[in-house]
Amino acid sequence: MSSTATSPAARPAPGPGTERITFAQGLRDSMVVARRNLLRMLRIPEVVLFGLFQPVMFVVLFSYVFGGSIDVPGAGTDPGAYRELLMGGIFAQTVAFATAGAAAGIAEDMQKGIIDRFRSLPMARGAVLTGRTFADLVQTAMTLLVLAIVALLVGWRVHEGLLNALAAFGLLLLFGYSFAWVGALIGLSVRSPEAATSSGLVWLFPLTFVSIAFVPSENMVGWLQPVAEWNPFSATVLAVRELFGNLPAGYEAPDAWPMQNPVLASLLCSIAIILVFRTLAVRKYRLASG
């Protein structure tokens, strides 16, 4: 770690009578940690490339294998309508699956003792996790960009203008950032990167598939429908579909409150997840490094 003016090591270690670390210093520490993780991603590009492969594969498989067999409310089995409806689910699934990468990365840093090295520096305790989650957010944004290009190639289009499209991507990034904090807590709670990866994925599959991401809730068995409709993942999926203009003309949202107010529901859920899991993760970090 460099001892330049931007490094946490440039400040004297806090001792009796010293001032507490300010918000600006904590933010600067977070950016130093984020830069370290982004440089690491650049030096190991295969990690980023393999992270791109899965969502691209989902786009191609679901578009051309299931595109003509799933009934879209208001559009029948039109493959084009399903491709447009599908992309909101793929985008949301992609940012949610970034949880596993965040969990594995933090678990690896714990295992190698890098977290202990950060702990020995006079830096804000929450900066290590904030920096890591910010770096994950940058990687998620890059993945979304590539995924959007692939989606355009298979026929996906935006119909509600640039501002609404930017708002949709903003919602997706906020949702992804909230799940990065879930990954941070998982990474601090397990003993190895392998366990972190498994723990980060095992609950994501039911979360994403018991939702309206790939099939309408009315196509599910009766007791699963309210589960899917109140799933925060479903709210984000429907919100971005509305903002992109990817809902068919005859589509009618289910009566559940999140389905009637998807943008607001997605915002509230993402903010709540960040507040809860950031608090738990920072507390876990302090206990682990105490």
CSV table of C-alpha atoms in Angstrom, one decimal:
chain,number,residue,atom,x,y,z
A,1,MET,CA,0.0,0.0,0.0
A,2,SER,CA,1.5,3.4,-1.1
A,3,SER,CA,2.0,6.0,1.6
A,4,THR,CA,0.9,8.9,-0.6
A,5,ALA,CA,-1.5,11.6,0.5
A,6,THR,CA,-4.4,9.6,-0.7
A,7,SER,CA,-3.4,6.4,1.3
A,8,PRO,CA,-4.7,5.6,4.7
A,9,ALA,CA,-1.1,4.9,5.7
A,10,ALA,CA,-0.2,8.6,5.2
A,11,ARG,CA,-2.1,9.5,8.3
A,12,PRO,CA,-0.6,8.9,11.8
A,13,ALA,CA,-2.1,6.0,13.7
A,14,PRO,CA,-4.9,7.2,16.0
A,15,GLY,CA,-4.0,7.3,19.6
A,16,PRO,CA,-5.2,8.8,22.8
A,17,GLY,CA,-6.3,12.4,22.2
A,18,THR,CA,-6.3,12.1,18.4
A,19,GLU,CA,-9.4,13.2,16.4
A,20,ARG,CA,-11.8,10.6,15.1
A,21,ILE,CA,-11.6,9.8,11.4
A,22,THR,CA,-13.9,12.2,9.5
A,23,PHE,CA,-16.4,11.3,6.8
A,24,ALA,CA,-14.1,12.8,4.1
A,25,GLN,CA,-11.2,10.6,5.3
A,26,GLY,CA,-13.4,7.6,5.4
A,27,LEU,CA,-14.6,8.3,1.9
A,28,ARG,CA,-10.9,8.7,0.8
A,29,ASP,CA,-10.0,5.4,2.4
A,30,SER,CA,-12.9,3.7,0.7
A,31,MET,CA,-11.7,5.0,-2.7
A,32,VAL,CA,-8.2,3.6,-2.0
A,33,VAL,CA,-9.6,0.2,-1.3
A,34,ALA,CA,-11.9,0.4,-4.4
A,35,ARG,CA,-8.8,1.3,-6.5
A,36,ARG,CA,-6.9,-1.7,-5.2
A,37,ASN,CA,-9.8,-4.0,-6.1
A,38,LEU,CA,-10.3,-2.5,-9.6
A,39,LEU,CA,-6.6,-2.8,-10.4
A,40,ARG,CA,-6.8,-6.4,-9.3
A,41,MET,CA,-9.7,-7.0,-11.7
A,42,LEU,CA,-7.6,-5.5,-14.5
A,43,ARG,CA,-4.7,-7.8,-13.7
A,44,ILE,CA,-6.9,-10.9,-13.7
A,45,PRO,CA,-9.2,-10.2,-16.7
A,46,GLU,CA,-10.4,-13.8,-17.0
A,47,VAL,CA,-12.5,-13.2,-13.8
A,48,VAL,CA,-14.4,-10.4,-15.6
A,49,LEU,CA,-14.7,-12.4,-18.8
A,50,PHE,CA,-16.1,-15.5,-17.1
A,51,GLY,CA,-18.5,-13.2,-15.3
A,52,LEU,CA,-19.8,-11.9,-18.6
A,53,PHE,CA,-20.2,-15.3,-20.1
A,54,GLN,CA,-23.1,-16.5,-17.9
A,55,PRO,CA,-25.6,-13.6,-18.6
A,56,VAL,CA,-24.8,-13.7,-22.3
A,57,MET,CA,-25.5,-17.4,-22.3
A,58,PHE,CA,-28.8,-16.8,-20.5
A,59,VAL,CA,-29.8,-14.2,-23.1
A,60,VAL,CA,-29.1,-16.5,-26.1
A,61,LEU,CA,-30.6,-19.7,-24.5
A,62,PHE,CA,-33.8,-18.1,-23.2
A,63,SER,CA,-34.3,-16.0,-26.4
A,64,TYR,CA,-34.0,-18.8,-28.9
A,65,VAL,CA,-34.9,-21.9,-26.9
A,66,PHE,CA,-37.8,-20.7,-24.9
A,67,GLY,CA,-38.8,-17.7,-26.9
A,68,GLY,CA,-41.7,-19.3,-28.7
A,69,SER,CA,-43.0,-21.5,-26.0
A,70,ILE,CA,-43.8,-19.2,-23.1
A,71,ASP,CA,-47.1,-17.3,-23.1
A,72,VAL,CA,-46.7,-13.6,-22.5
A,73,PRO,CA,-49.8,-11.9,-21.1
A,74,GLY,CA,-51.2,-9.6,-23.8
A,75,ALA,CA,-48.9,-11.0,-26.5
A,76,GLY,CA,-49.3,-14.7,-26.7
A,77,THR,CA,-46.3,-16.8,-27.6
A,78,ASP,CA,-44.7,-14.1,-29.9
A,79,PRO,CA,-40.9,-14.7,-29.6
A,80,GLY,CA,-40.1,-11.0,-30.1
A,81,ALA,CA,-42.4,-10.0,-27.2
A,82,TYR,CA,-40.8,-12.6,-25.0
A,83,ARG,CA,-37.3,-11.4,-25.8
A,84,GLU,CA,-38.2,-7.9,-24.8
A,85,LEU,CA,-39.9,-9.1,-21.6
A,86,LEU,CA,-37.0,-11.4,-20.8
A,87,MET,CA,-34.3,-8.7,-20.7
A,88,GLY,CA,-35.6,-7.1,-17.6
A,89,GLY,CA,-35.2,-10.4,-15.8
A,90,ILE,CA,-31.8,-11.1,-17.2
A,91,PHE,CA,-30.5,-7.6,-16.3
A,92,ALA,CA,-31.8,-8.0,-12.7
A,93,GLN,CA,-30.5,-11.6,-12.4
A,94,THR,CA,-27.1,-10.4,-13.6
A,95,VAL,CA,-26.7,-7.7,-10.9
A,96,ALA,CA,-28.1,-10.1,-8.2
A,97,PHE,CA,-25.6,-12.8,-9.1
A,98,ALA,CA,-22.7,-10.4,-8.5
A,99,THR,CA,-23.3,-11.3,-4.8
A,100,ALA,CA,-21.3,-14.5,-5.2
A,101,GLY,CA,-18.3,-12.6,-6.6
A,102,ALA,CA,-18.4,-10.1,-3.7
A,103,ALA,CA,-18.7,-12.9,-1.2
A,104,ALA,CA,-15.8,-14.9,-2.7
A,105,GLY,CA,-13.5,-11.9,-3.0
A,106,ILE,CA,-14.0,-10.8,0.7
A,107,ALA,CA,-13.6,-14.4,1.9
A,108,GLU,CA,-10.3,-14.7,-0.1
A,109,ASP,CA,-9.0,-11.5,1.4
A,110,MET,CA,-9.9,-12.8,4.9
A,111,GLN,CA,-8.1,-16.1,4.2
A,112,LYS,CA,-4.9,-14.4,2.9
A,113,GLY,CA,-4.7,-12.0,5.7
A,114,ILE,CA,-5.2,-8.9,3.6
A,115,ILE,CA,-8.1,-7.8,5.9
A,116,ASP,CA,-5.7,-8.0,8.8
A,117,ARG,CA,-3.2,-5.8,7.0
A,118,PHE,CA,-6.0,-3.2,6.4
A,119,ARG,CA,-6.9,-3.5,10.0
A,120,SER,CA,-3.4,-2.4,11.1
A,121,LEU,CA,-3.8,0.9,9.2
A,122,PRO,CA,-5.3,4.0,10.7
A,123,MET,CA,-8.4,3.9,8.5
A,124,ALA,CA,-12.1,3.9,8.8
A,125,ARG,CA,-13.4,0.4,9.7
A,126,GLY,CA,-16.2,0.5,7.2
A,127,ALA,CA,-13.9,1.7,4.3
A,128,VAL,CA,-12.6,-1.9,3.5
A,129,LEU,CA,-16.1,-3.1,2.8
A,130,THR,CA,-17.4,0.1,1.2
A,131,GLY,CA,-14.4,0.1,-1.2
A,132,ARG,CA,-14.9,-3.5,-2.1
A,133,THR,CA,-18.6,-3.1,-2.8
A,134,PHE,CA,-17.9,0.0,-4.8
A,135,ALA,CA,-15.4,-1.9,-7.0
A,136,ASP,CA,-18.1,-4.6,-7.4
A,137,LEU,CA,-20.5,-1.9,-8.5
A,138,VAL,CA,-18.1,-0.7,-11.2
A,139,GLN,CA,-17.7,-4.3,-12.5
A,140,THR,CA,-21.5,-4.8,-12.5
A,141,ALA,CA,-21.9,-1.6,-14.6
A,142,MET,CA,-19.4,-2.9,-17.1
A,143,THR,CA,-21.3,-6.2,-17.3
A,144,LEU,CA,-24.6,-4.4,-17.8
A,145,LEU,CA,-23.1,-2.4,-20.7
A,146,VAL,CA,-21.9,-5.6,-22.5
A,147,LEU,CA,-25.2,-7.3,-21.8
A,148,ALA,CA,-27.2,-4.4,-23.2
A,149,ILE,CA,-25.1,-4.6,-26.4
A,150,VAL,CA,-25.8,-8.3,-26.7
A,151,ALA,CA,-29.5,-7.7,-26.0
A,152,LEU,CA,-29.7,-5.2,-28.8
A,153,LEU,CA,-28.2,-7.7,-31.2
A,154,VAL,CA,-30.9,-10.3,-30.4
A,155,GLY,CA,-33.7,-7.8,-30.9
A,156,TRP,CA,-34.2,-6.0,-27.6
A,157,ARG,CA,-35.2,-2.4,-27.8
A,158,VAL,CA,-35.9,0.6,-25.5
A,159,HIS,CA,-39.2,2.3,-26.2
A,160,GLU,CA,-39.5,4.9,-23.4
A,161,GLY,CA,-36.6,7.3,-24.2
A,162,LEU,CA,-33.1,7.8,-22.9
A,163,LEU,CA,-34.0,9.3,-19.5
A,164,ASN,CA,-36.2,6.4,-18.6
A,165,ALA,CA,-33.6,3.9,-19.8
A,166,LEU,CA,-30.9,5.6,-17.6
A,167,ALA,CA,-33.4,5.5,-14.7
A,168,ALA,CA,-33.8,1.7,-15.3
A,169,PHE,CA,-30.1,1.1,-15.3
A,170,GLY,CA,-29.8,3.3,-12.2
A,171,LEU,CA,-32.3,1.1,-10.4
A,172,LEU,CA,-30.4,-2.0,-11.5
A,173,LEU,CA,-27.1,-0.7,-10.2
A,174,LEU,CA,-28.7,0.3,-6.9
A,175,PHE,CA,-30.2,-3.2,-6.6
A,176,GLY,CA,-26.9,-4.8,-7.5
A,177,TYR,CA,-25.1,-2.6,-4.9
A,178,SER,CA,-27.6,-3.7,-2.2
A,179,PHE,CA,-26.8,-7.3,-3.0
A,180,ALA,CA,-23.1,-6.7,-2.9
A,181,TRP,CA,-23.6,-5.9,0.8
A,182,VAL,CA,-25.3,-9.2,1.2
A,183,GLY,CA,-22.2,-10.8,-0.4
A,184,ALA,CA,-20.0,-8.9,2.0
A,185,LEU,CA,-21.7,-10.3,5.0
A,186,ILE,CA,-21.6,-13.8,3.5
A,187,GLY,CA,-17.8,-13.4,2.8
A,188,LEU,CA,-17.1,-12.4,6.3
A,189,SER,CA,-19.2,-15.3,7.7
A,190,VAL,CA,-17.6,-18.3,6.0
A,191,ARG,CA,-14.1,-19.7,6.1
A,192,SER,CA,-13.1,-20.1,2.5
A,193,PRO,CA,-13.8,-18.5,-1.0
A,194,GLU,CA,-15.3,-21.8,-2.1
A,195,ALA,CA,-17.8,-21.8,0.7
A,196,ALA,CA,-18.6,-18.1,0.0
A,197,THR,CA,-19.3,-18.8,-3.7
A,198,SER,CA,-21.7,-21.7,-2.8
A,199,SER,CA,-23.4,-19.7,-0.1
A,200,GLY,CA,-23.7,-16.8,-2.4
A,201,LEU,CA,-25.5,-18.8,-5.1
A,202,VAL,CA,-27.6,-21.4,-3.3
A,203,TRP,CA,-30.3,-18.8,-2.3
A,204,LEU,CA,-30.1,-16.8,-5.5
A,205,PHE,CA,-31.6,-19.4,-7.7
A,206,PRO,CA,-35.0,-19.6,-5.8
A,207,LEU,CA,-35.0,-15.9,-5.4
A,208,THR,CA,-34.6,-15.3,-9.2
A,209,PHE,CA,-36.7,-18.1,-10.5
A,210,VAL,CA,-39.6,-17.8,-8.0
A,211,SER,CA,-40.3,-14.4,-9.5
A,212,ILE,CA,-41.8,-12.8,-12.7
A,213,ALA,CA,-38.3,-12.7,-14.3
A,214,PHE,CA,-38.8,-15.6,-16.7
A,215,VAL,CA,-42.5,-16.6,-16.5
A,216,PRO,CA,-45.6,-14.6,-15.4
A,217,SER,CA,-46.8,-15.2,-11.9
A,218,GLU,CA,-50.2,-16.3,-13.1
A,219,ASN,CA,-48.5,-19.3,-14.7
A,220,MET,CA,-47.3,-20.6,-11.3
A,221,VAL,CA,-49.2,-22.7,-8.9
A,222,GLY,CA,-51.6,-20.8,-6.6
A,223,TRP,CA,-49.5,-20.7,-3.4
A,224,LEU,CA,-46.4,-19.5,-5.3
A,225,GLN,CA,-48.0,-16.5,-7.0
A,226,PRO,CA,-48.0,-14.2,-3.9
A,227,VAL,CA,-44.5,-15.3,-3.1
A,228,ALA,CA,-43.3,-14.2,-6.6
A,229,GLU,CA,-45.4,-11.0,-6.6
A,230,TRP,CA,-43.9,-9.9,-3.2
A,231,ASN,CA,-40.4,-10.9,-4.1
A,232,PRO,CA,-38.2,-7.8,-4.2
A,233,PHE,CA,-36.5,-9.2,-7.2
A,234,SER,CA,-39.9,-9.2,-9.1
A,235,ALA,CA,-40.4,-5.5,-8.2
A,236,THR,CA,-37.1,-4.6,-9.8
A,237,VAL,CA,-37.8,-6.7,-12.9
A,238,LEU,CA,-41.2,-5.1,-13.5
A,239,ALA,CA,-39.8,-1.6,-12.7
A,240,VAL,CA,-37.1,-1.9,-15.4
A,241,ARG,CA,-39.6,-3.4,-17.9
A,242,GLU,CA,-41.8,-0.4,-17.4
A,243,LEU,CA,-39.0,2.1,-17.7
A,244,PHE,CA,-37.6,0.4,-20.8
A,245,GLY,CA,-41.1,0.1,-22.3
A,246,ASN,CA,-40.8,-3.6,-22.7
A,247,LEU,CA,-44.3,-4.5,-21.5
A,248,PRO,CA,-46.8,-5.7,-24.1
A,249,ALA,CA,-49.8,-3.4,-24.7
A,250,GLY,CA,-52.3,-5.8,-23.1
A,251,TYR,CA,-50.3,-6.5,-20.0
A,252,GLU,CA,-52.0,-6.1,-16.6
A,253,ALA,CA,-49.9,-6.2,-13.5
A,254,PRO,CA,-51.0,-8.4,-10.6
A,255,ASP,CA,-52.9,-6.8,-7.8
A,256,ALA,CA,-50.0,-7.0,-5.2
A,257,TRP,CA,-48.7,-3.6,-4.0
A,258,PRO,CA,-45.1,-4.2,-5.3
A,259,MET,CA,-46.5,-5.1,-8.7
A,260,GLN,CA,-48.7,-2.0,-8.8
A,261,ASN,CA,-45.9,0.3,-7.7
A,262,PRO,CA,-42.7,-1.5,-8.9
A,263,VAL,CA,-40.3,1.5,-9.2
A,264,LEU,CA,-41.1,2.7,-5.6
A,265,ALA,CA,-41.0,-0.9,-4.3
A,266,SER,CA,-37.7,-1.5,-5.9
A,267,LEU,CA,-36.2,1.7,-4.5
A,268,LEU,CA,-37.5,0.9,-1.0
A,269,CYS,CA,-36.3,-2.7,-1.1
A,270,SER,CA,-32.8,-1.8,-2.3
A,271,ILE,CA,-32.4,1.0,0.3
A,272,ALA,CA,-33.6,-1.3,3.1
A,273,ILE,CA,-31.2,-4.1,2.0
A,274,ILE,CA,-28.3,-1.7,2.0
A,275,LEU,CA,-29.1,-0.3,5.4
A,276,VAL,CA,-29.6,-3.7,7.0
A,277,PHE,CA,-26.8,-5.6,5.5
A,278,ARG,CA,-24.2,-2.8,5.6
A,279,THR,CA,-24.9,-2.5,9.3
A,280,LEU,CA,-24.5,-6.3,9.8
A,281,ALA,CA,-21.5,-6.5,7.6
A,282,VAL,CA,-19.6,-3.7,9.3
A,283,ARG,CA,-20.4,-5.1,12.7
A,284,LYS,CA,-19.2,-8.6,11.6
A,285,TYR,CA,-16.0,-7.0,10.2
A,286,ARG,CA,-15.3,-5.3,13.5
A,287,LEU,CA,-15.9,-8.5,15.4
A,288,ALA,CA,-13.8,-10.6,13.0
A,289,SER,CA,-10.9,-8.1,13.2
A,290,GLY,CA,-11.3,-7.2,16.8
